[in-house]
XYZ file of C-alpha atoms in Angstrom:
614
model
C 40.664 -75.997 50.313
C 42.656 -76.826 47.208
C 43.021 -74.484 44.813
C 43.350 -75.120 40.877
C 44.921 -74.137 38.096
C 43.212 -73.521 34.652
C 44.827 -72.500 31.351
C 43.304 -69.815 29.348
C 44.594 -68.901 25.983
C 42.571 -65.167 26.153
C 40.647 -63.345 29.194
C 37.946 -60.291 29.033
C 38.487 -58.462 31.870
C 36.733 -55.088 33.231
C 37.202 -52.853 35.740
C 33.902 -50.941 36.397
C 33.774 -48.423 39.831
C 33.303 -44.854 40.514
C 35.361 -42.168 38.606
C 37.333 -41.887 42.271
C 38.113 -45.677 42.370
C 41.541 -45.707 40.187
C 39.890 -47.814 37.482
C 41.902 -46.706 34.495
C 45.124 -46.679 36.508
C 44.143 -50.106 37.983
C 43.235 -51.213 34.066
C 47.106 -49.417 32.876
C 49.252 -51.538 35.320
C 47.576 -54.787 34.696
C 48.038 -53.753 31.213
C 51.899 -53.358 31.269
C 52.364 -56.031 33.431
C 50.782 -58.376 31.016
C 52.737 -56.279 27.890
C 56.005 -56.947 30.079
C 55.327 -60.622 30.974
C 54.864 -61.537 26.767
C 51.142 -60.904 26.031
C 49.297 -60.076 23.341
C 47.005 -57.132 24.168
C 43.831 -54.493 23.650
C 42.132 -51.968 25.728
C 39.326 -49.897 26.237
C 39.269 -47.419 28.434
C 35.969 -45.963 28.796
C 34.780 -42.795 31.508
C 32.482 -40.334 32.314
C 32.550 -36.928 30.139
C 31.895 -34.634 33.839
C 35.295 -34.115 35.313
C 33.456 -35.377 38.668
C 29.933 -37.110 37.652
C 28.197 -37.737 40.975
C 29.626 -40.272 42.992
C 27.934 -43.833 42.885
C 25.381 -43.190 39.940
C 25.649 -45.059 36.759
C 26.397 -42.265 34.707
C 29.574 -41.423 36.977
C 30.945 -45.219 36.082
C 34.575 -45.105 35.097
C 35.557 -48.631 33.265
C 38.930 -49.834 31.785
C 38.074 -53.461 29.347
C 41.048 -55.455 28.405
C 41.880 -58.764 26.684
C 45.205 -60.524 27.134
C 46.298 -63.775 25.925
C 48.930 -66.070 24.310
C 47.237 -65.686 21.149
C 46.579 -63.123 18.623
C 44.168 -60.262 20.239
C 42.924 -57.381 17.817
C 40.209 -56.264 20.097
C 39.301 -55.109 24.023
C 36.771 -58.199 23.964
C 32.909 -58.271 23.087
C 32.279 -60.142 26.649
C 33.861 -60.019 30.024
C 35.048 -63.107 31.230
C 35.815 -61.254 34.786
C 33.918 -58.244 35.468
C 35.073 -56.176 38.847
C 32.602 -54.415 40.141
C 33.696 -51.383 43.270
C 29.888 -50.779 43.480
C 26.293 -51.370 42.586
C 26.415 -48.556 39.897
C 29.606 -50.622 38.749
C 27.681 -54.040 38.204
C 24.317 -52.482 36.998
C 26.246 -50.383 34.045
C 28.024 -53.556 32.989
C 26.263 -56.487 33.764
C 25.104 -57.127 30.129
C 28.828 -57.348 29.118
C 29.400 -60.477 31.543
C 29.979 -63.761 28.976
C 27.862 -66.711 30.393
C 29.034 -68.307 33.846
C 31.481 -65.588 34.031
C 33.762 -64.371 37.532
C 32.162 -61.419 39.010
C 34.257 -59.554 41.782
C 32.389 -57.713 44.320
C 33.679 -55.019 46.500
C 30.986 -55.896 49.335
C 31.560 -52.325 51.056
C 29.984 -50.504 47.701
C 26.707 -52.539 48.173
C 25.112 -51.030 51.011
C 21.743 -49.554 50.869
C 23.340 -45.860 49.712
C 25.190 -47.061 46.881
C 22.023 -49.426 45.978
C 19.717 -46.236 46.197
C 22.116 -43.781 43.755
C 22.341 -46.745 41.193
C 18.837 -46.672 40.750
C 17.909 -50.752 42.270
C 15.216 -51.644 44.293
C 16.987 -54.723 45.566
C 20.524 -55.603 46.448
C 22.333 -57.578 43.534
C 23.811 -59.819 45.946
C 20.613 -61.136 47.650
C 17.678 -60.710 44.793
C 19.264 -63.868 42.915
C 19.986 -61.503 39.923
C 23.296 -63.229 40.160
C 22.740 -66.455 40.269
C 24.089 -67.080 36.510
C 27.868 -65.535 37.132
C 30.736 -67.159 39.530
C 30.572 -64.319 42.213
C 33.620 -63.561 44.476
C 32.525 -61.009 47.183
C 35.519 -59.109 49.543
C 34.993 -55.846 51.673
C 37.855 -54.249 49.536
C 37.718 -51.016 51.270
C 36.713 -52.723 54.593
C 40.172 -54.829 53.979
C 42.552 -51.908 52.967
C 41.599 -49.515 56.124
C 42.645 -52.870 57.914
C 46.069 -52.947 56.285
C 46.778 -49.802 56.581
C 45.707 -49.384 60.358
C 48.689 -48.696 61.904
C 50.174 -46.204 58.755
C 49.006 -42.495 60.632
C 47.497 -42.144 56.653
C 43.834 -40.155 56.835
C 41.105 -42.182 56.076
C 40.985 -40.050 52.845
C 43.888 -40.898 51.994
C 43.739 -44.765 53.096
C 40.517 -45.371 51.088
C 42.235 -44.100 47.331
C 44.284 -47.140 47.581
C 41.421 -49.670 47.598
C 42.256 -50.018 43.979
C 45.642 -51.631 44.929
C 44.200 -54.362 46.550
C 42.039 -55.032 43.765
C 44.976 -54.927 41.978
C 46.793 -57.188 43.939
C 43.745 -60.119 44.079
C 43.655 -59.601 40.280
C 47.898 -60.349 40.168
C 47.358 -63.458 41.975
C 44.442 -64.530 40.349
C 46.385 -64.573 37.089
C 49.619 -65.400 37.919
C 51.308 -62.139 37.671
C 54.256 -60.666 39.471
C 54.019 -57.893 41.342
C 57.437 -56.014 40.358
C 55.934 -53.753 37.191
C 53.772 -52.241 39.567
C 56.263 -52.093 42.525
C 58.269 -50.293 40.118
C 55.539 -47.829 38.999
C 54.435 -47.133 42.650
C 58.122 -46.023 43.508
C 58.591 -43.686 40.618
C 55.165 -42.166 41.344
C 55.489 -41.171 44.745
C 59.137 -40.915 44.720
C 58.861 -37.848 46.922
C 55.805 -39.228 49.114
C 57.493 -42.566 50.737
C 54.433 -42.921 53.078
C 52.390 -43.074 50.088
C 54.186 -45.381 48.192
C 54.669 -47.362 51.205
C 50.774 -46.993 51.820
C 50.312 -48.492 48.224
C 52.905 -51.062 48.185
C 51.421 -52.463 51.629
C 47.890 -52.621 50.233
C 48.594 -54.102 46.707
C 50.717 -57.221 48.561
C 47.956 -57.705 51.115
C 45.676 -58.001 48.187
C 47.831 -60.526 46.374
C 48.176 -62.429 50.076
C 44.307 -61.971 50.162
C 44.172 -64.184 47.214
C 46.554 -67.133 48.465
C 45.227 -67.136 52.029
C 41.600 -66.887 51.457
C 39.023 -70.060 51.249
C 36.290 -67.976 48.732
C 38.230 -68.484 45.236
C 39.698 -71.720 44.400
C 41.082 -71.569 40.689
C 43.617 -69.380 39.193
C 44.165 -68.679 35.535
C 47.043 -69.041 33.220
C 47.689 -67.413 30.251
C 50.925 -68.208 28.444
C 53.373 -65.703 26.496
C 52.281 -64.889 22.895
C 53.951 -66.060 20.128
C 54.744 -62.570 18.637
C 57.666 -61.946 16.756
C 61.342 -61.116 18.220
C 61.762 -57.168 19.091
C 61.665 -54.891 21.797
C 58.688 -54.164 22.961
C 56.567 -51.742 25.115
C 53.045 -50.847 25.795
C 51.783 -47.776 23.963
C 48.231 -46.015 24.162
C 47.255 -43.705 20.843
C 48.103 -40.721 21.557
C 51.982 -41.644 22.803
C 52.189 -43.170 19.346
C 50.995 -40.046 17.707
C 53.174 -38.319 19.702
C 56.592 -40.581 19.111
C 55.655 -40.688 15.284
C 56.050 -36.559 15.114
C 59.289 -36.750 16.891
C 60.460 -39.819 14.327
C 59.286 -37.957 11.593
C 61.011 -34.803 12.462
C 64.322 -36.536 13.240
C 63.983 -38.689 9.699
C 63.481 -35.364 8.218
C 65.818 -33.318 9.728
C 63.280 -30.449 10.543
C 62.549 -29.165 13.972
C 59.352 -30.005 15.041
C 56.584 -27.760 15.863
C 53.594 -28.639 17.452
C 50.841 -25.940 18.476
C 47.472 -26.602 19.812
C 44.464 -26.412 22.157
C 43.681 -28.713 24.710
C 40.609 -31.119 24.037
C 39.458 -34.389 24.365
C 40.523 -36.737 23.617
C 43.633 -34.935 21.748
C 44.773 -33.403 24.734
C 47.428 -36.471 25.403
C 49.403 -35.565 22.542
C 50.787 -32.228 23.619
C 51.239 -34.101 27.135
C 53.394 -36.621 25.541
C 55.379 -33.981 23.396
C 55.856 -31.365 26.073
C 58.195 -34.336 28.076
C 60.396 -34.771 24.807
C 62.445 -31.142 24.403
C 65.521 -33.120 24.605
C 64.902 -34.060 20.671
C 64.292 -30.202 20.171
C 60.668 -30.573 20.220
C 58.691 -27.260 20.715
C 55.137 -27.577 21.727
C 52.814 -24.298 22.184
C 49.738 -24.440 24.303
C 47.677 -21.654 22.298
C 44.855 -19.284 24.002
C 42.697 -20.952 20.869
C 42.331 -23.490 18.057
C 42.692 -20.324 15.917
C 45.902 -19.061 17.419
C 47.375 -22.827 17.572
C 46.592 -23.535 14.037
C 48.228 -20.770 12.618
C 51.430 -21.087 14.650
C 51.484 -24.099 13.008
C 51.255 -22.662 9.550
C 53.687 -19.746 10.709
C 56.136 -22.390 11.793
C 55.921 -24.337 8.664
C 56.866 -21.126 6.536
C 59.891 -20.825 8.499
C 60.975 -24.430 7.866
C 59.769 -26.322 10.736
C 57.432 -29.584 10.522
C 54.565 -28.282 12.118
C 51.593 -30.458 13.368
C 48.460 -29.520 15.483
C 45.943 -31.326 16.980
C 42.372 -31.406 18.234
C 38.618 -33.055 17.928
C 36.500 -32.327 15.746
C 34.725 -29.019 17.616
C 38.272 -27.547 17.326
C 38.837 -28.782 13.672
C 36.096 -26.658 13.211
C 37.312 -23.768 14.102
C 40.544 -24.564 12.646
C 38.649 -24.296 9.221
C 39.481 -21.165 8.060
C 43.494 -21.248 8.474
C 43.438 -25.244 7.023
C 41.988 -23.585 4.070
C 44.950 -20.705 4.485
C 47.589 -23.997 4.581
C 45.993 -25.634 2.088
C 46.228 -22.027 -0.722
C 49.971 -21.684 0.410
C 50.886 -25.188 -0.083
C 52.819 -25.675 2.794
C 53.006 -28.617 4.298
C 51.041 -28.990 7.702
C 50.068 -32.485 9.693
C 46.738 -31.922 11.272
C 45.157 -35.090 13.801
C 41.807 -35.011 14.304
C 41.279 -37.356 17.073
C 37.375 -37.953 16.924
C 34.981 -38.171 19.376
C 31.152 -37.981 19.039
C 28.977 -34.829 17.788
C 27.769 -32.360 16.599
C 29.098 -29.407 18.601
C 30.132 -30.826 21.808
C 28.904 -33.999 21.393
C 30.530 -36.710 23.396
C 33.616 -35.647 24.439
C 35.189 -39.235 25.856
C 33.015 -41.190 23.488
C 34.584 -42.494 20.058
C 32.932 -41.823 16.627
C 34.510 -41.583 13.052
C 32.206 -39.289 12.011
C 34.202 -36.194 11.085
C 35.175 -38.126 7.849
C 33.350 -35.159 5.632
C 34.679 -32.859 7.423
C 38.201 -33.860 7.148
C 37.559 -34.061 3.177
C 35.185 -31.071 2.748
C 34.863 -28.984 6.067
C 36.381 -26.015 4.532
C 35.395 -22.872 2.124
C 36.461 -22.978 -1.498
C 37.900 -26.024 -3.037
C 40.280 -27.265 -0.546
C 41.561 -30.140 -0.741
C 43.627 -31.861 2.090
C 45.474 -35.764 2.148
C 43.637 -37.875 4.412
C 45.223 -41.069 6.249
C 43.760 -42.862 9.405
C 45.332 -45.418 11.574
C 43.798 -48.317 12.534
C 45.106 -49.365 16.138
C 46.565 -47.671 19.078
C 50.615 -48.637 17.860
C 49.462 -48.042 14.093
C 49.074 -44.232 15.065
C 52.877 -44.066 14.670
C 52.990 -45.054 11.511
C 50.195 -43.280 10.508
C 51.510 -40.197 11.990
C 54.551 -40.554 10.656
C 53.058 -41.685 6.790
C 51.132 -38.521 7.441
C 54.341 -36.338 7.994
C 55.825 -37.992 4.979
C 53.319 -36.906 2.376
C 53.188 -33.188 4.125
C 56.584 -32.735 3.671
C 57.175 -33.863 0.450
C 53.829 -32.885 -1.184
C 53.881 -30.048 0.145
C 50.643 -30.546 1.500
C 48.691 -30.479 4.704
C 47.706 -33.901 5.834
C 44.757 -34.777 7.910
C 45.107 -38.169 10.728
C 42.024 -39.450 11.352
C 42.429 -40.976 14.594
C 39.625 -41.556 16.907
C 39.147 -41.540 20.966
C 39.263 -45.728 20.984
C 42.564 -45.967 19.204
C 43.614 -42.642 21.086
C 42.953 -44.184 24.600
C 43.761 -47.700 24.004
C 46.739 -49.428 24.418
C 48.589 -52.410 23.375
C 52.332 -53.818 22.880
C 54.439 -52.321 20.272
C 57.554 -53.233 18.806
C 58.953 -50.046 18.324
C 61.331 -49.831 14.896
C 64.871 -48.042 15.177
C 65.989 -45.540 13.009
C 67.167 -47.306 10.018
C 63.525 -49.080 9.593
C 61.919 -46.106 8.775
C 61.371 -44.509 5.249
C 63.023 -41.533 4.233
C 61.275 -37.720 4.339
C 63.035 -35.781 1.979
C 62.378 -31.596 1.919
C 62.238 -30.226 -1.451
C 64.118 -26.917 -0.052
C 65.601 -24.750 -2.654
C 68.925 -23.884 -3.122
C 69.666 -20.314 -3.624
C 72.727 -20.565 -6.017
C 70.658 -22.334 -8.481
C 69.396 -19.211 -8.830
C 71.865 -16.597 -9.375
C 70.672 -16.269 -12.819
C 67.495 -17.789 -13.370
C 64.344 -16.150 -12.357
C 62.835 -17.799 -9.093
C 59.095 -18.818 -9.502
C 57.572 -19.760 -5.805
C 54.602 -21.979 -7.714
C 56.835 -23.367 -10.164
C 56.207 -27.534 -9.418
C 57.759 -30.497 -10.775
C 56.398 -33.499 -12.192
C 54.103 -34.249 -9.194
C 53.041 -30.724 -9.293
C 55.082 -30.237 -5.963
C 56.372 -26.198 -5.084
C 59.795 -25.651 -3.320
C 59.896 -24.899 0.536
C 61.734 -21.603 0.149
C 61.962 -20.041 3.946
C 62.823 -17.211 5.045
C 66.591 -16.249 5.054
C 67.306 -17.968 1.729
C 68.731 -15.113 -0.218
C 66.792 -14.191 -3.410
C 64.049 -16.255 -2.913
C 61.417 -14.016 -1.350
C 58.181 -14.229 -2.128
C 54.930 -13.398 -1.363
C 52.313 -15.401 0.609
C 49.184 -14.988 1.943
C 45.240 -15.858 1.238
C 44.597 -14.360 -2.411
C 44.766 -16.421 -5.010
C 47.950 -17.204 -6.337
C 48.552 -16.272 -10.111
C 50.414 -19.283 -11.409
C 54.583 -19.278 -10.874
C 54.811 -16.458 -9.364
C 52.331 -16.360 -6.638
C 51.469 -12.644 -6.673
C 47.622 -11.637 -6.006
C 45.680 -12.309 -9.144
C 41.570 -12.030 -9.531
C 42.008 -13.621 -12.914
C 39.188 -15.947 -13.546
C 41.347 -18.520 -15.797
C 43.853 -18.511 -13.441
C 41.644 -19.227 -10.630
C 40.021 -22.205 -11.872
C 43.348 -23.250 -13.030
C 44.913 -22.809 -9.829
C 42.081 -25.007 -8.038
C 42.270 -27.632 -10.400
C 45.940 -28.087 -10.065
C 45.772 -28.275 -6.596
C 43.444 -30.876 -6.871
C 45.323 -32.746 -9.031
C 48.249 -32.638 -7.045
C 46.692 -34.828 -4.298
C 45.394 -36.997 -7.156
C 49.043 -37.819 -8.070
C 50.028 -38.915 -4.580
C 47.896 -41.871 -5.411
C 51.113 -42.869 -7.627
C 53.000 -42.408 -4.030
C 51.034 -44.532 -1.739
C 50.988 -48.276 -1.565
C 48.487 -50.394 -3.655
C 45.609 -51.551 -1.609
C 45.340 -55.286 -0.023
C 43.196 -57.520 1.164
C 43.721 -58.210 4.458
C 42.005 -61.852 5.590
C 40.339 -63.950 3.233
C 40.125 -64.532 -0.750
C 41.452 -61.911 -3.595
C 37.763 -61.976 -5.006
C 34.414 -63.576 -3.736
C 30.955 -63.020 -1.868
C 31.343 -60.719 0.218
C 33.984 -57.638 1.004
C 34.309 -55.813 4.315
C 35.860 -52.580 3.512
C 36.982 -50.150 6.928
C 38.714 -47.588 7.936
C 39.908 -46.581 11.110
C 39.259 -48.061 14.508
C 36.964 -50.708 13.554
C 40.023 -52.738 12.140
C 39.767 -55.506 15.193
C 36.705 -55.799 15.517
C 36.443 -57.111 11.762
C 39.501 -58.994 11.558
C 38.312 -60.916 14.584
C 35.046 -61.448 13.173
C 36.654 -62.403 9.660
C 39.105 -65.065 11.333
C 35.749 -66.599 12.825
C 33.697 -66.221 9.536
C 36.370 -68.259 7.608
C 36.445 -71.107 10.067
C 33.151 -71.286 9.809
C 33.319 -71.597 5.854
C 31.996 -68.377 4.940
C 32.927 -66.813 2.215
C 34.158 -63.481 3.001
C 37.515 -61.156 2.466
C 38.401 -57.635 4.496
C 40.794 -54.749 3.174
C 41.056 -51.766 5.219
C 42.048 -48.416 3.959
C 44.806 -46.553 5.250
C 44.212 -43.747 2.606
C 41.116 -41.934 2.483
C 42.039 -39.388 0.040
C 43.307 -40.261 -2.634
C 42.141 -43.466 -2.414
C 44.700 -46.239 -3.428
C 44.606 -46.299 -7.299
C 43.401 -49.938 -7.370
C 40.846 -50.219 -5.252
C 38.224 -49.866 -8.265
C 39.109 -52.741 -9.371
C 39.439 -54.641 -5.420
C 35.792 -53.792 -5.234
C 34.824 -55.424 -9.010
C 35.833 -58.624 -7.680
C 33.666 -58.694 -4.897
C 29.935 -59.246 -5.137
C 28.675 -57.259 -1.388
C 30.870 -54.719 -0.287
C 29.776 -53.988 3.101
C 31.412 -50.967 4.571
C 30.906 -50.722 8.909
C 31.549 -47.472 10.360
C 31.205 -45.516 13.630
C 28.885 -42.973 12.012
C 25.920 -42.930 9.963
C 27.762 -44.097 6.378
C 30.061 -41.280 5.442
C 32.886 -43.809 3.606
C 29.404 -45.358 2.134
C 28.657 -42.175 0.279
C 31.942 -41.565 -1.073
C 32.614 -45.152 -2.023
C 28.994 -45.348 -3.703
C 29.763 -42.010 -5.434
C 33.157 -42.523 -6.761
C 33.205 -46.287 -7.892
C 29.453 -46.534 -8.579
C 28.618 -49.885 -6.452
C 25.536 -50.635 -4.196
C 27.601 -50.668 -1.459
C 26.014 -52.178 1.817
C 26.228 -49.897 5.150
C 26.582 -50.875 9.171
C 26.173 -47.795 10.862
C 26.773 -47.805 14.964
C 26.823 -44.164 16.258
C 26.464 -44.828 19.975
C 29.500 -43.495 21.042
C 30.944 -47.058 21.402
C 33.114 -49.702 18.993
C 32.073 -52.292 17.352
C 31.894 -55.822 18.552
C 33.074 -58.705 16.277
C 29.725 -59.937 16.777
C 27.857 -57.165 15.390
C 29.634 -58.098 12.557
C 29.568 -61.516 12.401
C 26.038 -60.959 12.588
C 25.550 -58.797 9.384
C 27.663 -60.874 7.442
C 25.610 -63.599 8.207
C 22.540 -61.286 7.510
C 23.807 -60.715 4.103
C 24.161 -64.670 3.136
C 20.933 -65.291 4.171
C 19.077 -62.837 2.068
């Protein structure tokens, strides 16, 4: 039969199987294989919460959604244009994602009566007709592997975990896509298990062979290289950029970096990533408890370290009472929230930005903290490292709102060197200056900024602690007009950083007009998707998207006077809504989605067009 070739300049594709079926790691190596070969990329990895949900049920469905393509690509996709599906559970929990005449893969072997029965269908998917809308490919994956590897010794066990290779393998040929990325990655893996890697290597090429030889599937796809500018580039998820901005940071600084914390998801990757970097003298500390991590942290920032510490938003709870400690010695402290959904618990690998308050107000007293979020996977570096910036030389702690979509996802990144970064300066103190004069600890400067006396620097001690500070000198004071003078000048101190952030900017569209989007945070693809598409399509509609959530940029006042709709979408039920409606006094429009899940571009596509048509 001849096969055929068809250009594509994007492709939707998901992975969908049982937690045990190697979806994410399937997903990651198609991922840096297409970052490697020159495409433009997002993902969106998305599993179960249980460590082992029960096998075949919908609810134990691990996916991994990615688009590629030679053009720009800002999100995961709203609709699959190939959907793999290891079993029934597989298909049923992601059939509504499949775009219209869409390529459905079908593992044949996870469609027998058991798996139909534990995902819940009366019929079979393949012969009820339920199909009959989608381009469906069916192969006995596991059925085809145990046949590969017949002849290896390997248990059965051990055969079957490699079904995801030949999945892997089809999916290479179907797109056009060398083998050698993974080949690589296979080798490094089980360096020290050669029947393994041999095991792997044997199944991924008879998948790719699978795809050449067989008469089922007769077109291929292309997608060309992006045109993205010159630079060396890699593929990085979230939390590696989080990780890699502390380290930058650090190094820029000159400070040791210090990084205590408790494992959660989805923050957990961070420390991961940190622990495998002591060769840049990082220190990481896996505390008993949020409490213990936290004030490590602040212990190591006395001493002259830049400390950071990370967690969700259960453990930024708990963190509460030492971020209010940081935040009374004026020290500076980088704290990333990566968010998932709540209260309590909540949903631990689900996304949500709905800790927004609580970055800005979960504490007692008046305690203020800087608040920054990124906006994509690569953009945690630089909000990491913007983060570590205003710490250090505001003396501050700093709060990264991240979130579990930009934490797990991934794209290319063209990493900066050394020279393209800004400078982090340390107000440190030095001793000799003081020989004579009389050495006030809360003594600021024109940004109402401290020194960062440590210990060891020789006339210079001072007290510290969780009293109130009486004014210069920082000893214990109960005075009531020093207390309400020392909260209001801490307060105002993170009002001035507003004179050391960037202006705000509009992102797509006109300087003024209809309507505004205004975001924050992970929905930044979704929306600049859906704005590129609004503006072809004549509408008249503009999208800036904050970087700095407290202060605010100190003209974005008068960005939101020359709009007339601002609509603000969020993960949560409206918490940027409230503060914008509160501090600039407009009738702000909300789109709230709190279902543990991103936004599409058409959800809002579809409220923008909402909005013109009342």
């Amino acid at each position: 039969m001849t096969k055929t070739e068809e250009i594509k300049k994007e492709i939707t594709i998901l992975f969908a199987g049982d937690s045990g079926d190697g979806m994410q790691l399937t997903g990651n190596q198609l991922a840096n294989t297409n970052a490697w070969f020159g495409n433009d990329l997002a993902t969106f990895p998305n599993y179960p919460a249980e460590i082992r949900a029960p096998i075949g049920t919908v609810a134990g469905v691990s996916g991994y959604q990615m688009k590629f393509g030679s053009i720009d690509v800002f999100t995961p996709g709203d609709l699959c244009d190939v959907l793999v599906a290891m079993n029934v559970a597989g298909l049923v929990a992601n059939k509504h994602k499949i775009a219209e005449n869409g390529v459905i893969l079908i593992n044949t072997d996870g469609f027998d009566k058991k798996n139909q029965k534990l995902a819940g269908q009366e019929s079979n998917p393949l012969e009820d007709g339920s199909l009959s809308d989608y381009q469906v490919i069916t192969m006995p994956v596991t059925t085809l592997t145990r046949e590969a590897l017949k002849e290896s010794g390997l248990s059965r066990k051990v055969v079957d975990r490699s079904k995801n290779m030949f999945v892997l393998g089809f999916v290479y040929w179907m797109f056009n896509r060398s083998l050698d990325q993974t080949l690589g990655f296979i080798h490094q893996k089980f360096a020290s298990k050669p029947e393994i890697a041999e095991a792997n290597i044997q199944v991924l090429k008879a998948g790719y062979h699978y795809g050449e030889t067989t008469e089922t599937f007769t077109s291929r796809f292309n997608v060309e290289r992006a045109n993205m500018p010159k630079g060396t580039y890699r593929a990085v998820m979230g939390n590696q950029a989080a990780a890699l901005g502390l380290i930058a940071a650090s190094k820029k600084a000159n400070l040791d970096l210090f990084y205590g914390s408790y494992p959660i998801t989805p923050a957990s990757d961070i420390l991961h990533e940190l622990a495998k970097h002591k060769k840049y003298g990082v220190k990481t500390f896996q505390a008993e408890d949020e409490i213990a991590a936290v004030t490590a942290c602040i212990g190591a920032s006395f001493g002259g370290a830049l400390a950071a510490t990370g967690s969700s938003g259960p453990g930024i709870a708990i963190k509460g009472e030492a971020l209010g400690l940081a935040v009374m010695l004026e020290l500076p402290l980088v704290i990333i929230n990566v968010q998932r959904g709540g209260p309590s618990t909540g949903l631990p690998t689900k996304t949500e930005q709905s800790d927004l308050m609580q970055a800005l107000f979960g504490r007692n007293g008046e305690a203020q903290t800087v608040v920054v979020a990124p906006q994509t996977p690569k953009d945690c570096f630089d909000a990491v490292y913007e983060g570590c910036r205003i710490a250090v030389e505001h003396m501050v702690p700093v709060m990264v709102l991240s979130d579990g979509y930009v934490a797990n996802g991934s794209e290319p990144w063209a990493f900066p060197t050394a020279d393209q970064l800004p400078s982090i300066t340390a107000k440190f103190p030095n001793p000799e200056d003081f020989t004579e004069e009389t050495y006030y600890p809360y003594k600021r400067d024109e940004n109402l900024v401290r020194q960062w006396a440590i210990p060891g620097m020789k006339g210079l001690e001072h007290r510290v602690g969780g009293l109130e500070k009486e004014d210069l000198t920082g000893n214990v004071s109960y005075d009531p007009d020093n207390h309400e003078h020392m909260v209001k000048t801490r307060a105002a101190k993170i009002d001035k950083i507003a004179e050391d952030i960037p202006l705000q900017t509009i992102d797509q569209g006109a300087e003024s007009g209809k309507i505004l989007i205004l975001s924050w945070g992970s929905p930044y693809g979704a929306v600049k998707s859906a704005v590129r598409d609004l503006l072809l399509e004549g509408y008249e509609v503009s999208h800036a998207q904050l970087r700095y959530l407290n202060p605010f940029p100190k003209n974005l006042g008068e960005i939101l006077e020359r709009f007339d709709q601002v609509l603000i979408p969020e993960i949560n039920d409206g918490q940027l809504d409230i503060l914008i409606r509160n501090k600039f006094l407009i009738p702000s429009i909300r789109l709230c989605k709190i279902k543990g899940l991103p936004f599409t571009a058409k959800e809002i596509k579809d409220k923008v067009r909402e909005i013109y048509e009342d």
